[in-house]
Coordinates of C-alpha atoms in Angstrom, one line a residue:
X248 CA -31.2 -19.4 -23.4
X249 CA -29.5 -16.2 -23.5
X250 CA -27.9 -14.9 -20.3
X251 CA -26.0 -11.9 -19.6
X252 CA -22.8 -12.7 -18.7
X253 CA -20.8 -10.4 -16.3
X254 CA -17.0 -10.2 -17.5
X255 CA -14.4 -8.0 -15.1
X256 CA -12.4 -5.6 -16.7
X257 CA -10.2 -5.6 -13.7
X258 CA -9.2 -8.5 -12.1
X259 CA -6.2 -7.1 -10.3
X260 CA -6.9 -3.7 -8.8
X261 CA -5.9 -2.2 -5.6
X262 CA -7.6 -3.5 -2.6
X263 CA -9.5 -0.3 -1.6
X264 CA -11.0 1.0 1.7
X265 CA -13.8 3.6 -0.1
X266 CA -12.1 5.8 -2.6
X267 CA -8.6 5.1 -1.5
X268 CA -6.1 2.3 -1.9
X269 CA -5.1 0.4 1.3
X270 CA -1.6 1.7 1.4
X271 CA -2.6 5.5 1.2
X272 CA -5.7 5.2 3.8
X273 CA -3.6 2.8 6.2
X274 CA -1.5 5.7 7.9
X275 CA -4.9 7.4 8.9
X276 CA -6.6 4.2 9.9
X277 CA -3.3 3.5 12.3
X278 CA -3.7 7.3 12.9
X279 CA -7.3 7.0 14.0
X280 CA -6.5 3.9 16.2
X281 CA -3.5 5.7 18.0
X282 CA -5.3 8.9 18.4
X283 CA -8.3 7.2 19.4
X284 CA -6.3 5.0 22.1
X285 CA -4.4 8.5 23.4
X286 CA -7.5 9.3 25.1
X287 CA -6.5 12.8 24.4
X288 CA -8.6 15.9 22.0
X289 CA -5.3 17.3 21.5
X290 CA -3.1 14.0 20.9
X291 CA -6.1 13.0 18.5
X292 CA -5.9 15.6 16.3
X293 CA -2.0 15.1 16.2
X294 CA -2.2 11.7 15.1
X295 CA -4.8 12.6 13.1
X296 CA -2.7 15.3 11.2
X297 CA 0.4 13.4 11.0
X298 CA -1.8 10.3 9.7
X299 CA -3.4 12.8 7.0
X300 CA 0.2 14.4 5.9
X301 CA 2.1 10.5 5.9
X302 CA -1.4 9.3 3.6
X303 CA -0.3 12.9 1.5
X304 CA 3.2 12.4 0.9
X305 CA 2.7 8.3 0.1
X306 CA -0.1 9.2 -2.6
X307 CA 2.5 11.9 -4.1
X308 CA 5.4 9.1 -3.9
X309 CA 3.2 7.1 -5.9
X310 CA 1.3 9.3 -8.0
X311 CA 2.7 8.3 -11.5
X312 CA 4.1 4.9 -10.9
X313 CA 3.1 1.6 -10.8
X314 CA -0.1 0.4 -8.7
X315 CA 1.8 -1.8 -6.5
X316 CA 4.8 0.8 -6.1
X317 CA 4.5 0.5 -2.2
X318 CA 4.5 -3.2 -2.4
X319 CA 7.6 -3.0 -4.8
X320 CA 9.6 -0.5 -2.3
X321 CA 8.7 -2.4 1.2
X322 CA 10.2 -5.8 -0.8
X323 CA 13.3 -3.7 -1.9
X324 CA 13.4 -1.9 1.9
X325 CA 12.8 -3.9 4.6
X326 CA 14.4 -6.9 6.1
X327 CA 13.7 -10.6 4.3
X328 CA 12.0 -12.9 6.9
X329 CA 10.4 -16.5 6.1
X330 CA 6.7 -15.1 5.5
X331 CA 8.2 -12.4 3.0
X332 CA 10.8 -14.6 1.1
X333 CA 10.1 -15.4 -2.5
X334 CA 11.5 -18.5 -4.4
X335 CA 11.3 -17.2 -7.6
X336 CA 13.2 -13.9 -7.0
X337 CA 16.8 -13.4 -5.6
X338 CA 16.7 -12.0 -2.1
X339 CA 16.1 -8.0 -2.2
X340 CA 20.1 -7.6 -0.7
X341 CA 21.6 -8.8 -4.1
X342 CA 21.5 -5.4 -6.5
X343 CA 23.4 -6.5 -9.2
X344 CA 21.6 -8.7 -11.7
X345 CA 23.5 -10.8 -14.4
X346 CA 21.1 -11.7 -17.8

């Protein structure tokens, strides 16, 4: 009774939509969607663009840091609300860290 056991080498990758991670293929989803709703050849290939140069520019931000740099920056960026808080870390607004 020998079976082939499958073992993951990576249980905690990047959720990914194709080739790319989510964070760098959401701007030209939203893109898409926008440009799509503009009803527009002209306004669709804007959105489209600025989709494709916002996906650009977070993939370089990104390129040699950690894989959840984007998560990392919107926690240390954005506003703390009761879905976002965290128990086990101070809230992002406190800088200073003593220890």
């Amino acid at each position: 009774m020998q079976a082939d056991t499958y073992i993951p080498r990576r249980l905690d990758d990047q959720w990914k939509i194709g080739f790319w991670d989510v964070d760098v293929a959401a701007p030209i989803v939203l893109a898409f969607f926008i440009g799509y709703l503009s009803a527009s050849k002209a306004a669709f290939a804007l959105c489209m663009a600025a989709g494709i140069a916002v996906s650009r520019w977070i993939a370089r931000l990104k390129s040699d840091k950690h894989p959840a740099f984007a998560l990392h920056w919107l926690y240390w960026h954005l506003p703390v609300n009761p879905a976002t808080a965290m128990r086990a870390t101070p809230p992002s607004h406190i800088r200073r860290m003593v220890g």
